[in-house]
PDB file of C-alpha atoms in Angstrom:
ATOM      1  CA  UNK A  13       2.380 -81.636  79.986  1.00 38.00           C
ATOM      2  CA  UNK A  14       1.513 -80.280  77.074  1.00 43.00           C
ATOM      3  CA  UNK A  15      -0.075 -76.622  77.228  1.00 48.00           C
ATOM      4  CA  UNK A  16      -3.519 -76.188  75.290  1.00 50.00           C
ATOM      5  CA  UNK A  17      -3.961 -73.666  72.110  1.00 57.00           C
ATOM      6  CA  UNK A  18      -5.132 -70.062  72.997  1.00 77.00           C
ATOM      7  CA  UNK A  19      -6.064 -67.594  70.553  1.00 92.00           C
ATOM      8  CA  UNK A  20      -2.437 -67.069  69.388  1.00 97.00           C
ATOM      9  CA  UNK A  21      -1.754 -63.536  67.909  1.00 98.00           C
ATOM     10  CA  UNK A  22       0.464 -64.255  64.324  1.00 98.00           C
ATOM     11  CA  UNK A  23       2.070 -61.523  62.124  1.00 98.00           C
ATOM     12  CA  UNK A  24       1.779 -63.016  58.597  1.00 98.00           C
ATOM     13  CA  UNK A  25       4.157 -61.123  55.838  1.00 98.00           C
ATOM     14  CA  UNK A  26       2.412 -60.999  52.291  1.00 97.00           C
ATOM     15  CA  UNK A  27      -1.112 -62.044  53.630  1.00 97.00           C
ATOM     16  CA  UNK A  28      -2.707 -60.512  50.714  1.00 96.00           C
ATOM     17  CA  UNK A  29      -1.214 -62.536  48.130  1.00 96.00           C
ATOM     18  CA  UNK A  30      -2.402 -66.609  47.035  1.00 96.00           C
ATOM     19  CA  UNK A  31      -0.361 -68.732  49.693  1.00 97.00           C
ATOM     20  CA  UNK A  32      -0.646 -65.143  52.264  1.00 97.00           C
ATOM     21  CA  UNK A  33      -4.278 -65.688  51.603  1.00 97.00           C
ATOM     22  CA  UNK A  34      -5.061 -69.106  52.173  1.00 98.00           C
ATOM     23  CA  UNK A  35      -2.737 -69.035  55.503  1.00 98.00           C
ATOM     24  CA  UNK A  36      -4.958 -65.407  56.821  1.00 98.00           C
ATOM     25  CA  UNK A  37      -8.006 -67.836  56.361  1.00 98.00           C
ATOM     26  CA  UNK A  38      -7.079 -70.880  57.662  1.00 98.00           C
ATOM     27  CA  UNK A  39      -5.992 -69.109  60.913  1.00 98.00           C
ATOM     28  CA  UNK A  40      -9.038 -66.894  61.057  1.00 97.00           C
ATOM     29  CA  UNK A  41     -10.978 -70.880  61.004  1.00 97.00           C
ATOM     30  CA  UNK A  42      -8.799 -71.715  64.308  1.00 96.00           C
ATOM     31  CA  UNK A  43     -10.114 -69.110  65.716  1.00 94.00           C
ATOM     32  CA  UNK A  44      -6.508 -67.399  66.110  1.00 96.00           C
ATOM     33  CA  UNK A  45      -5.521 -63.798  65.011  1.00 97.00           C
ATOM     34  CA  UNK A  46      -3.723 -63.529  62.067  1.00 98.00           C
ATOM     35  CA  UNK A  47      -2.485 -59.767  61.143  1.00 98.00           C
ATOM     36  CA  UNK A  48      -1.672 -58.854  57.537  1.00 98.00           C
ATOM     37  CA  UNK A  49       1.283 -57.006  57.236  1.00 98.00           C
ATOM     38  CA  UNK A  50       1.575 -56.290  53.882  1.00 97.00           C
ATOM     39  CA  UNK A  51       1.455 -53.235  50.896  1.00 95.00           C
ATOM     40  CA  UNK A  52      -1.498 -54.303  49.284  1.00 94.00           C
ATOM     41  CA  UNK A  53      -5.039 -54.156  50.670  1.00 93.00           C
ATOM     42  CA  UNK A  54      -6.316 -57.505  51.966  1.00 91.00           C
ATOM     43  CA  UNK A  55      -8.889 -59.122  50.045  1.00 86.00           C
ATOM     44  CA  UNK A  56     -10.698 -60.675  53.450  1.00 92.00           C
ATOM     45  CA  UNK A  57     -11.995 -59.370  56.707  1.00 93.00           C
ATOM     46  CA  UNK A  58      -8.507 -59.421  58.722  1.00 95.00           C
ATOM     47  CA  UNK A  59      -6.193 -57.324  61.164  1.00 96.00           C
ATOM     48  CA  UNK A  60      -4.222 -55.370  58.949  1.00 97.00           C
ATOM     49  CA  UNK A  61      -0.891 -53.080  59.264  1.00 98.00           C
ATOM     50  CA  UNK A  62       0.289 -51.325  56.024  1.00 97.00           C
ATOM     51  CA  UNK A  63       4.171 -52.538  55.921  1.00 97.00           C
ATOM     52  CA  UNK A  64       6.844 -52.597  53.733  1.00 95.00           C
ATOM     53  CA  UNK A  65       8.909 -55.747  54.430  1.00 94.00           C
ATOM     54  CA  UNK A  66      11.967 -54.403  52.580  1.00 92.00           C
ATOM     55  CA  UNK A  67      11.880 -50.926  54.895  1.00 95.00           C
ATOM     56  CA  UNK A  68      13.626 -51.617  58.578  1.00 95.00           C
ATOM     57  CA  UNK A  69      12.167 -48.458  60.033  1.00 97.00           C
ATOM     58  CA  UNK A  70       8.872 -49.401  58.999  1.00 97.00           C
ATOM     59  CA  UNK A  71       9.308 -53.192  59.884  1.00 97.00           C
ATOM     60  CA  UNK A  72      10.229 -52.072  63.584  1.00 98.00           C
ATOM     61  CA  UNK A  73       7.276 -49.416  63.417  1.00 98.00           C
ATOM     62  CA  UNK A  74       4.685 -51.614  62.878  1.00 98.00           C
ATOM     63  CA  UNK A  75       5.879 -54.573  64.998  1.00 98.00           C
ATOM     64  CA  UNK A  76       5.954 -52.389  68.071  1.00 98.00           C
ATOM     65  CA  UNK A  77       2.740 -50.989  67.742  1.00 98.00           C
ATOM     66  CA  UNK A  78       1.074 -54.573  67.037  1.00 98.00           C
ATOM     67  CA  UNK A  79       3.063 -55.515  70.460  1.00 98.00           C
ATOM     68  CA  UNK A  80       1.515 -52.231  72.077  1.00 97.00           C
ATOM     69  CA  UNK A  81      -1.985 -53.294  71.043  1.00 97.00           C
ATOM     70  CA  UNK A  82      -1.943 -56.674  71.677  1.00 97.00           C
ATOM     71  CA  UNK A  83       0.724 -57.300  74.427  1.00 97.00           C
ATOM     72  CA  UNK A  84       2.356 -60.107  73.143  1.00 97.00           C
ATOM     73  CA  UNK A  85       3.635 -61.674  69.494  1.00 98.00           C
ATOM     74  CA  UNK A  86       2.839 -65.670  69.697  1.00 98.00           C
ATOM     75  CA  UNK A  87       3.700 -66.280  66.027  1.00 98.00           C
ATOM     76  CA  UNK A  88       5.463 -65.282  62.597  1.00 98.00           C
ATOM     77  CA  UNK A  89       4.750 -66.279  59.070  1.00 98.00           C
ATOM     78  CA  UNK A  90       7.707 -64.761  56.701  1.00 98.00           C
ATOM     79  CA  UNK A  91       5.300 -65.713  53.740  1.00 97.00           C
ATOM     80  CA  UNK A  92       5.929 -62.353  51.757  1.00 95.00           C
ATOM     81  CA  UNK A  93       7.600 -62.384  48.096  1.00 86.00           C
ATOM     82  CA  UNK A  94       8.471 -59.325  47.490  1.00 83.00           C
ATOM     83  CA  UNK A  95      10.122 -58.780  44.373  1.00 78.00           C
ATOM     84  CA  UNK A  96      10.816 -56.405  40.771  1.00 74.00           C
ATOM     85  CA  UNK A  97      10.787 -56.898  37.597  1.00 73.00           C
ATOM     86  CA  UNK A  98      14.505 -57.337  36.917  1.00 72.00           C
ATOM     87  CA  UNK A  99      13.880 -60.568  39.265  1.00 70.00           C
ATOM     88  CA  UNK A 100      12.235 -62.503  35.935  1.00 73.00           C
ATOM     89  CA  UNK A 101      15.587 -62.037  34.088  1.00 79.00           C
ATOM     90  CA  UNK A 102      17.371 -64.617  32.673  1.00 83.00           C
ATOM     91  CA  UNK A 103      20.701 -65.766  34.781  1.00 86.00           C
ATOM     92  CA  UNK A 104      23.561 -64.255  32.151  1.00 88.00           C
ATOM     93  CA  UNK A 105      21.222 -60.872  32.228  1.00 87.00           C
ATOM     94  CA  UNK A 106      21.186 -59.870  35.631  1.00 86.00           C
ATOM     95  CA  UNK A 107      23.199 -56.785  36.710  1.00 87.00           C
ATOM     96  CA  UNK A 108      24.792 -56.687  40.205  1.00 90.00           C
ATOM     97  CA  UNK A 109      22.646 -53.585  41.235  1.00 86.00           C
ATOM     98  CA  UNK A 110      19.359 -55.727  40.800  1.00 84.00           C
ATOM     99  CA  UNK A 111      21.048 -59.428  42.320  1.00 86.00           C
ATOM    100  CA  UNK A 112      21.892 -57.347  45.750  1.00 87.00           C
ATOM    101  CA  UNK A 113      18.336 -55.821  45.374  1.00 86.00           C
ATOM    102  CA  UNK A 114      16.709 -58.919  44.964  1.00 83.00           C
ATOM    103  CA  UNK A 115      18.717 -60.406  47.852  1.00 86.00           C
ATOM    104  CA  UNK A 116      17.904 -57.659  50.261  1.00 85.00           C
ATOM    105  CA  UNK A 117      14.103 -57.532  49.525  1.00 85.00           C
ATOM    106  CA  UNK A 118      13.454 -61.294  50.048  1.00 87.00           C
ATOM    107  CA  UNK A 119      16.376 -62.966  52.178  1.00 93.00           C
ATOM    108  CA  UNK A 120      17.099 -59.302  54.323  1.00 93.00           C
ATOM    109  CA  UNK A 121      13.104 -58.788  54.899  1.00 94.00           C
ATOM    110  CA  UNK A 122      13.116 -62.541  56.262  1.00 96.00           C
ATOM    111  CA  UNK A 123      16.145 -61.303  58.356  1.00 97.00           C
ATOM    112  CA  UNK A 124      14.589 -58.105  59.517  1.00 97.00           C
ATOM    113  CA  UNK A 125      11.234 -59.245  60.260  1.00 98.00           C
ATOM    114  CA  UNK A 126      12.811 -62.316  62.361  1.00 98.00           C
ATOM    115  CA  UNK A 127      15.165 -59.842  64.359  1.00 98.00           C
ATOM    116  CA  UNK A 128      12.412 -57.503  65.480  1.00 98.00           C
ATOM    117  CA  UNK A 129       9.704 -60.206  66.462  1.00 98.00           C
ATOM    118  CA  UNK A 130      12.384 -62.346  68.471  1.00 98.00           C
ATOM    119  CA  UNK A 131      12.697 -59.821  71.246  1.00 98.00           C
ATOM    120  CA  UNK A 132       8.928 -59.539  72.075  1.00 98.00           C
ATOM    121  CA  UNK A 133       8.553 -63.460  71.787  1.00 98.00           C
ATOM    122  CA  UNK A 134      11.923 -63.571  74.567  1.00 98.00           C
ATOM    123  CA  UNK A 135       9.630 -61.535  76.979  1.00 96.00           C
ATOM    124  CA  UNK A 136       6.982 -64.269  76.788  1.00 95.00           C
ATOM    125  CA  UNK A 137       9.657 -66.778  76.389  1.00 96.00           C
ATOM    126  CA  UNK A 138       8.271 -68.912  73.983  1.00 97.00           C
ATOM    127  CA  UNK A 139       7.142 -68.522  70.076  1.00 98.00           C
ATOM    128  CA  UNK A 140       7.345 -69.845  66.413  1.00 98.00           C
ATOM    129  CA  UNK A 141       8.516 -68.709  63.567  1.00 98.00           C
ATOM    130  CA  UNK A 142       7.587 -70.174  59.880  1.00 98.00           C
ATOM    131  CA  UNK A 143       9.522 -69.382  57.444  1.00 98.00           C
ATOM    132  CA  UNK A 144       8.209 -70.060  53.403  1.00 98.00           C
ATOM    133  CA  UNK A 145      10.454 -70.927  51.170  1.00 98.00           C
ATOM    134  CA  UNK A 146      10.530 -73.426  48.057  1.00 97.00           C
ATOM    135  CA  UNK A 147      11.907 -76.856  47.045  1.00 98.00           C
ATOM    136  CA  UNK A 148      14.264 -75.143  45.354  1.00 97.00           C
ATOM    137  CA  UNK A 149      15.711 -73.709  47.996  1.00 96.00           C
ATOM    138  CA  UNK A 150      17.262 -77.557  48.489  1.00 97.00           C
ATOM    139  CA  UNK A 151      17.020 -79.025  44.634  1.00 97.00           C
ATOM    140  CA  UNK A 152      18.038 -77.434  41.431  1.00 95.00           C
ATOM    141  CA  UNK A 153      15.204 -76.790  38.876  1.00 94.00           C
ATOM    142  CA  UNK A 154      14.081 -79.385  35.840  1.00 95.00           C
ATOM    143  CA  UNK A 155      14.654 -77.067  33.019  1.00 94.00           C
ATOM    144  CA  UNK A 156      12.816 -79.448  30.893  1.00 95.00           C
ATOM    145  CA  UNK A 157       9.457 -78.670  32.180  1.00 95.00           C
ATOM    146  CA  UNK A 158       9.823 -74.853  30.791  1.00 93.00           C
ATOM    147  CA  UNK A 159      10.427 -75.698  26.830  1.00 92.00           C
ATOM    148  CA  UNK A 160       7.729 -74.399  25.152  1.00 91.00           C
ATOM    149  CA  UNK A 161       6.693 -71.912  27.721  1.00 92.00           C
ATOM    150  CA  UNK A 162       7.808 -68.424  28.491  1.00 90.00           C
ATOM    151  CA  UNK A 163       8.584 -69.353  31.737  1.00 90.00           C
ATOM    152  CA  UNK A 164      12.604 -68.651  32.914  1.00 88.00           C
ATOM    153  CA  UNK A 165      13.255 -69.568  36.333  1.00 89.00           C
ATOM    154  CA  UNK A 166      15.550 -66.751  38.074  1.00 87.00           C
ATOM    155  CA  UNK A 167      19.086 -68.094  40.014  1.00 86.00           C
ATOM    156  CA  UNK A 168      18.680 -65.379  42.456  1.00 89.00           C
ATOM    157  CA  UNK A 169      15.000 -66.954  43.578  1.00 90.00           C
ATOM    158  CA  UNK A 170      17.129 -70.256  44.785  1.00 93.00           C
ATOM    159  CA  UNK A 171      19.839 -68.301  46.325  1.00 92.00           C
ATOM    160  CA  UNK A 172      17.461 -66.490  48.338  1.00 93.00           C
ATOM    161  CA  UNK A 173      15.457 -69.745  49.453  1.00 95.00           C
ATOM    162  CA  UNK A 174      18.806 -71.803  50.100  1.00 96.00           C
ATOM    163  CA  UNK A 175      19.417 -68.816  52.056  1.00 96.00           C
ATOM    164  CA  UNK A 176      16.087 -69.037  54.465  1.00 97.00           C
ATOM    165  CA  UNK A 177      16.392 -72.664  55.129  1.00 98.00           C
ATOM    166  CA  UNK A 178      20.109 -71.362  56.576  1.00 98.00           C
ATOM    167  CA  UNK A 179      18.561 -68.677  58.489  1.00 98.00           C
ATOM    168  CA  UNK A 180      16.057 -71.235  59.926  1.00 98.00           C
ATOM    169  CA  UNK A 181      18.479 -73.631  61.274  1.00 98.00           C
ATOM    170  CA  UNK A 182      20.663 -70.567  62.628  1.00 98.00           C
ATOM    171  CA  UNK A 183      17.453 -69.090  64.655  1.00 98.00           C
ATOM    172  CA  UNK A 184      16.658 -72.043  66.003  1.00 98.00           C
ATOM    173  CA  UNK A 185      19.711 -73.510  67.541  1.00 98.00           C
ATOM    174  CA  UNK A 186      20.691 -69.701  68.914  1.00 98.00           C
ATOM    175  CA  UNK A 187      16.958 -69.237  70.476  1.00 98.00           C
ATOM    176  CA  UNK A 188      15.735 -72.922  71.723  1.00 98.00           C
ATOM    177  CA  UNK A 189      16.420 -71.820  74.992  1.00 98.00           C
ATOM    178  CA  UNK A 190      13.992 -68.997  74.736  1.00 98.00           C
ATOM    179  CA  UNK A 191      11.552 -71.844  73.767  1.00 98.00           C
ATOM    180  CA  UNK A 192      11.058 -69.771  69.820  1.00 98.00           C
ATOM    181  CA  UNK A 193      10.952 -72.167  67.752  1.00 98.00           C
ATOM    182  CA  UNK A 194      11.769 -71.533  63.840  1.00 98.00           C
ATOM    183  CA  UNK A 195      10.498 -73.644  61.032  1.00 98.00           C
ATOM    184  CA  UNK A 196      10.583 -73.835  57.525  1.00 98.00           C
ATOM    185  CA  UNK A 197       7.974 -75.012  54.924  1.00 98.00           C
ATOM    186  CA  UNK A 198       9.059 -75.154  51.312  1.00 98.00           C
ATOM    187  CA  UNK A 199       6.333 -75.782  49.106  1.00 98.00           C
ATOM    188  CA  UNK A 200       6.462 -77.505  45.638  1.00 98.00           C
ATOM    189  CA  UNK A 201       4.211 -75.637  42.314  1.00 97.00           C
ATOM    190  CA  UNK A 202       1.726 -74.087  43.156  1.00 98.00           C
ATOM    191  CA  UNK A 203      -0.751 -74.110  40.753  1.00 97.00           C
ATOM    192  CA  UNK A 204      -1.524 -69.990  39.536  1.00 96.00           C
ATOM    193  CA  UNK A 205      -2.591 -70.226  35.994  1.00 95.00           C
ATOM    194  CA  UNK A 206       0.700 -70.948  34.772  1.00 95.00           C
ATOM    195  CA  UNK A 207       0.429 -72.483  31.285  1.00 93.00           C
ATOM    196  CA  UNK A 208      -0.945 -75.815  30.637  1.00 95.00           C
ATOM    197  CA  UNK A 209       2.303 -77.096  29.019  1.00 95.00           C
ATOM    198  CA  UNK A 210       3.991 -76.444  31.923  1.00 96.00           C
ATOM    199  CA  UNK A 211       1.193 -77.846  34.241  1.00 97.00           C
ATOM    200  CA  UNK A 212       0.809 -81.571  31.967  1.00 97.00           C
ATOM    201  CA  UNK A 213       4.940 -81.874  32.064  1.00 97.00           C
ATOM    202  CA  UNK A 214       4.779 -80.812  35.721  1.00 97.00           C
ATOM    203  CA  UNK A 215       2.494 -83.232  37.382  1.00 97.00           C
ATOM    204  CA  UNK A 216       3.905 -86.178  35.340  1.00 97.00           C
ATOM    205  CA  UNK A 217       6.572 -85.709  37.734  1.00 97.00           C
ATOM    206  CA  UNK A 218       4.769 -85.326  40.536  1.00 98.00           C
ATOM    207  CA  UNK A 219       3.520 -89.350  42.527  1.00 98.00           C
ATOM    208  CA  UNK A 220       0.267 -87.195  43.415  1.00 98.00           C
ATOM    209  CA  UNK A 221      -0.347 -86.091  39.561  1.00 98.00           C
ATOM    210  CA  UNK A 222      -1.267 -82.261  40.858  1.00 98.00           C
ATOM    211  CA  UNK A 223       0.100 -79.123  41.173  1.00 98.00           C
ATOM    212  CA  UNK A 224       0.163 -77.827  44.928  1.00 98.00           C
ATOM    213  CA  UNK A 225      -2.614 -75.649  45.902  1.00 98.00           C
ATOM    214  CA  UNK A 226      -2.410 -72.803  48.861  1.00 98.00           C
ATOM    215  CA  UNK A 227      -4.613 -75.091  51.044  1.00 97.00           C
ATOM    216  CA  UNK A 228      -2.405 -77.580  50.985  1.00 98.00           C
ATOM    217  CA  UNK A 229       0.237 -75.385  52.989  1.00 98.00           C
ATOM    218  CA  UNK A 230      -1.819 -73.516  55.284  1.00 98.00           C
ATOM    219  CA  UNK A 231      -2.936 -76.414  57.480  1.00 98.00           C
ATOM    220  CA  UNK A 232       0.762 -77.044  57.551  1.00 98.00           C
ATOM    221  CA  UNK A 233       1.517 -73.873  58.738  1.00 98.00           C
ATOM    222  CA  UNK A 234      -1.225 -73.660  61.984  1.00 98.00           C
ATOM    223  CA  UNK A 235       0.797 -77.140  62.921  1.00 98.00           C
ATOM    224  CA  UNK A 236       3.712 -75.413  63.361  1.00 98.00           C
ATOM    225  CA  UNK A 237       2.349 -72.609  65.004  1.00 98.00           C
ATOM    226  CA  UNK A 238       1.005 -74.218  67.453  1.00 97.00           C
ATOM    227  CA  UNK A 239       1.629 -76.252  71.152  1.00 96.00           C
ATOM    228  CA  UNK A 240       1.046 -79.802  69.060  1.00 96.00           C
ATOM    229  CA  UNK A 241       4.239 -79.284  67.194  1.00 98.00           C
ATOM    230  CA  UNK A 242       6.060 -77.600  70.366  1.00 97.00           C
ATOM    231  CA  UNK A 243       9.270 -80.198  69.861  1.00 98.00           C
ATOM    232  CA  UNK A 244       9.569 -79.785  66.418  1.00 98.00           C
ATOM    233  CA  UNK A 245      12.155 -76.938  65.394  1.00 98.00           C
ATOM    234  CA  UNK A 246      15.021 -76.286  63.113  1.00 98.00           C
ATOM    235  CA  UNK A 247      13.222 -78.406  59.856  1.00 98.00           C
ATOM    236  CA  UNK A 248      12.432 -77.855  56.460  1.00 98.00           C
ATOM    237  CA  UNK A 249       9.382 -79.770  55.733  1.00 98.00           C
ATOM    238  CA  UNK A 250       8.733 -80.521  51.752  1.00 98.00           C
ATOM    239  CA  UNK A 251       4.955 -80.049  50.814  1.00 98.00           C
ATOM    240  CA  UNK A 252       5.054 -81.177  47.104  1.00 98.00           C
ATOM    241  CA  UNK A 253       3.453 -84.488  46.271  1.00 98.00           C
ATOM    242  CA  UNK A 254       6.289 -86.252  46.763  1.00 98.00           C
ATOM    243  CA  UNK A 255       8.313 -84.785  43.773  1.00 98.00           C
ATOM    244  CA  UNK A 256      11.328 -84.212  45.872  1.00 97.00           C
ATOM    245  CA  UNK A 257      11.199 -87.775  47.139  1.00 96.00           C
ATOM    246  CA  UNK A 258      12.334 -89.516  44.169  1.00 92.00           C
TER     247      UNK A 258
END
C-alpha cells in the first residue's frame, strides 16, 4: 500500500539561483519544507542555512544542525552550480589547476552533500535524492547553434554531468535496501536571456519550438520526491522538448 505525502523536509543546494528558485517555490505550493542551502541570500520567504557546497566541514555543519532541528532529512535536491570564471574557458585554454577545481566544486559537492544526507535518511530508512544535471551529461553539444554568439560551451561542464548521472546509478543500487532512492533530472536550455541567435537556432531543434523554462523542472522534481514515484530509482529523466529524442 502505498504511504500518503507528509510535509516532507528537503535540503535544496543552490535554491537561490533560476532552476534553485523555481524548485524552493514549487515545494513551498505542496505545502512541503524546502531549506535553501546556499551562499547567496534567497530571494523568497524560505528556510535558509548559509552553506558552501564546495566546503566539507561546512556541508556536514549545516546538515547536522538541519537534522537537530527538524529530526529527520526526507529529501535532497543537488541543484547547486557552483562554479569560477576559468569554468567559461575555451577547451585548449584550461589549465589543470582550474579542470580539478572545477571538478571538485560541482561533481565533489554532489558527492559530499550525498554522503552526509544518506546517513540521516538510513535512520528513517527511506529517502530521495535528485540529482540536476544536463542533457549533456549523455549527448555531446551542437556547436552549430553558438556561431555568431559569444557563447563557448566548457568540456569540463559535460564531464562533470556525465559524472552525476554515474554517481546516481552508483547510490542507488548500493542504498535500495535502505529504501533512498536517487534520481537524476537533466534538463535541456533553459531559457536565461541568452542571445536571440542562439535562442531562434535553438528551438528549431527543439519538436516543442521553446527553450525550457525552470517551471518546467520543478514539478518534475516534487514527483520524484515524493511516495507517487516510490519505485522509480536509478534514472535519468530528459526534460527538453524532445530534442534528445531525435
Amino acid at each position: 500500500m502505498m504511504k500518503t505525502n507528509k510535509k516532507k523536509i528537503i535540503i535544496v543546494s543552490g535554491g537561490s539561483g533560476l532552476i534553485g528558485k523555481a524548485i524552493m517555490e514549487y515545494l513551498l505550493l505542496k505545502d512541503h519544507v524546502p531549506i535553501n542551502i546556499d551562499l547567496a541570500e534567497p530571494n523568497i520567504q524560505c528556510e535558509y542555512f548559509k552553506c558552501d557546497i564546495t566546503n566539507e566541514v561546512e556541508i556536514k555543519r549545516v546538515f547536522k544542525k538541519i537534522f537537530e532541528q527538524y529530526g529527520r532529512i526526507d529529501g535532497l535536491v543537488n541543484n547547486a552550480y557552483p562554479r569560477k570564471k576559468e569554468f567559461a574557458s575555451d577547451f585548449k585554454d584550461v589549465k589543470e589547476k582550474n579542470l580539478v577545481e572545477q571538478l571538485h566544486f560541482q561533481l565533489a559537492s554532489y558527492y559530499l552533500c550525498c554522503q552526509q544526507v544518506i546517513p540521516y535518511m538510513q535512520k528513517g530508512d527511506s529517502g530521495s535524492i535528485v540529482n540536476i544535471s544536463s542533457i549533456y551529461g549523455t549527448i555531446g553539444n551542437d556547436f552549430s547553434l553558438y556561431k555568431g554568439t559569444n557563447m563557448n560551451p566548457p568540456g569540463v561542464y559535460n564531464m562533470v554531468k556525465g559524472g552525476v548521472n554515474s554517481l546516481t546509478n552508483y547510490l542507488a543500487v548500493k542504498f535500495g535496501e535502505n529504501q533512498i532512492r536517487v534520481n537524476t533530472i537533466s534538463p535541456g536550455g533553459i531559457y536565461d536571456g541568452q542571445a536571440e541567435v542562439f535562442v531562434d537556432k535553438y528551438i528549431e531543434k527543439v519538436p516543442l519550438s521553446r527553450m525550457g523554462n525552470p517551471d518546467d523542472i520543478s514539478p518534475l522534481v516534487y514527483f520524484l520526491l515524493s511516495n507517487e514515484s516510490n519505485y522509480i530509482t536509478g534514472q535519468n529523466i530528459m526534460v527538453d522538448g524532445g530534442l534528445t529524442s531525435q
